[in-house]
Amino acid sequence: MSRICELTGKGRQVGCNVSHANNKTKRVFLPNLQNVTLLSDGLERSFKFRVSTHGLRSVEHNGGLDNWLLKTSDIKLSPNAVKVKRELKKKQAA
């Protein structure tokens, strides 16, 4: 399973461990991913996502899952999140 947030697209970063003797060795910084269930007000359903804690705070800051999906571009979203976004747009259009 890839280490990428489904809502923000945040993934791993590469850096170095630096010792006291200033030796540098490669390492990987992984995002803090959590399995969460988010409620959609417009669709009146819940959806499971693998989201970083930063992404979860962003969703809450923007007023919930529906607002977040409508504001975010499809490039950053996972295929699962894009499906939910399409359902939401269909429901709003009807």
Short mmCIF file of C-alpha atoms in Angstrom, two decimals:
data_model
loop_
_atom_site.label_atom_id
_atom_site.label_comp_id
_atom_site.label_asym_id
_atom_site.label_seq_id
_atom_site.Cartn_x
_atom_site.Cartn_y
_atom_site.Cartn_z
CA MET A 1 0.00 0.00 0.00
CA SER A 2 1.44 3.35 -0.98
CA ARG A 3 2.25 5.96 1.64
CA ILE A 4 0.23 8.78 0.09
CA CYS A 5 -2.62 10.78 1.61
CA GLU A 6 -5.82 10.24 -0.38
CA LEU A 7 -7.06 13.81 0.07
CA THR A 8 -3.94 16.00 -0.09
CA GLY A 9 -1.51 13.90 -2.13
CA LYS A 10 1.13 14.29 0.57
CA GLY A 11 3.72 11.52 0.22
CA ARG A 12 7.13 10.52 1.48
CA GLN A 13 10.13 12.85 1.52
CA VAL A 14 13.80 11.94 1.32
CA GLY A 15 16.47 13.43 3.56
CA CYS A 16 19.57 12.59 5.56
CA ASN A 17 20.35 11.41 9.07
CA VAL A 18 23.23 13.56 10.28
CA SER A 19 25.46 12.16 13.02
CA HIS A 20 27.48 14.11 15.55
CA ALA A 21 30.52 13.49 13.31
CA ASN A 22 28.49 15.03 10.43
CA ASN A 23 28.18 11.71 8.56
CA LYS A 24 25.14 11.78 6.30
CA THR A 25 23.05 8.72 5.48
CA LYS A 26 19.86 8.65 3.42
CA ARG A 27 16.52 8.24 5.15
CA VAL A 28 12.82 8.57 4.40
CA PHE A 29 10.29 10.80 6.15
CA LEU A 30 6.83 9.20 5.97
CA PRO A 31 3.55 11.08 6.44
CA ASN A 32 1.47 10.27 9.51
CA LEU A 33 -1.35 8.35 7.78
CA GLN A 34 -4.53 7.34 9.62
CA ASN A 35 -7.51 5.28 8.50
CA VAL A 36 -10.55 7.50 9.06
CA THR A 37 -14.25 7.51 8.26
CA LEU A 38 -15.47 10.91 7.07
CA LEU A 39 -19.13 11.88 6.79
CA SER A 40 -20.51 13.59 3.70
CA ASP A 41 -23.36 15.97 4.49
CA GLY A 42 -24.52 16.22 0.88
CA LEU A 43 -24.58 12.47 0.20
CA GLU A 44 -25.62 11.56 3.76
CA ARG A 45 -23.07 8.71 3.77
CA SER A 46 -19.73 7.91 5.33
CA PHE A 47 -16.55 7.14 3.39
CA LYS A 48 -13.30 5.50 4.50
CA PHE A 49 -10.03 7.21 3.53
CA ARG A 50 -6.35 6.87 4.39
CA VAL A 51 -5.53 10.46 5.32
CA SER A 52 -2.54 12.26 6.82
CA THR A 53 -3.16 14.13 10.06
CA HIS A 54 -2.34 17.35 8.21
CA GLY A 55 -5.03 16.48 5.63
CA LEU A 56 -7.54 15.73 8.35
CA ARG A 57 -6.97 19.14 9.92
CA SER A 58 -7.34 20.77 6.49
CA VAL A 59 -10.68 19.03 5.90
CA GLU A 60 -11.99 20.21 9.28
CA HIS A 61 -10.71 23.74 8.63
CA ASN A 62 -12.59 23.93 5.31
CA GLY A 63 -15.90 22.90 6.83
CA GLY A 64 -16.03 19.16 6.16
CA LEU A 65 -15.46 16.60 3.43
CA ASP A 66 -17.88 18.10 0.90
CA ASN A 67 -16.28 21.55 0.89
CA TRP A 68 -12.79 20.07 0.78
CA LEU A 69 -13.53 17.84 -2.24
CA LEU A 70 -15.18 20.65 -4.19
CA LYS A 71 -12.23 23.03 -3.58
CA THR A 72 -9.43 20.52 -4.29
CA SER A 73 -8.24 19.69 -7.82
CA ASP A 74 -8.64 16.12 -9.09
CA ILE A 75 -4.87 15.77 -9.56
CA LYS A 76 -4.23 15.75 -5.79
CA LEU A 77 -7.12 13.37 -4.99
CA SER A 78 -7.03 9.57 -5.09
CA PRO A 79 -9.31 7.72 -7.55
CA ASN A 80 -11.60 6.83 -4.64
CA ALA A 81 -11.90 10.48 -3.60
CA VAL A 82 -12.55 11.56 -7.21
CA LYS A 83 -15.50 9.12 -7.36
CA VAL A 84 -16.97 10.67 -4.21
CA LYS A 85 -16.45 14.15 -5.68
CA ARG A 86 -18.30 13.16 -8.88
CA GLU A 87 -21.21 11.73 -6.85
CA LEU A 88 -21.35 14.96 -4.85
CA LYS A 89 -21.45 17.14 -7.98
CA LYS A 90 -24.23 14.97 -9.49
CA LYS A 91 -26.28 15.27 -6.31
CA GLN A 92 -25.83 19.06 -6.21
CA ALA A 93 -26.78 19.42 -9.89
CA ALA A 94 -30.01 17.45 -9.38
#
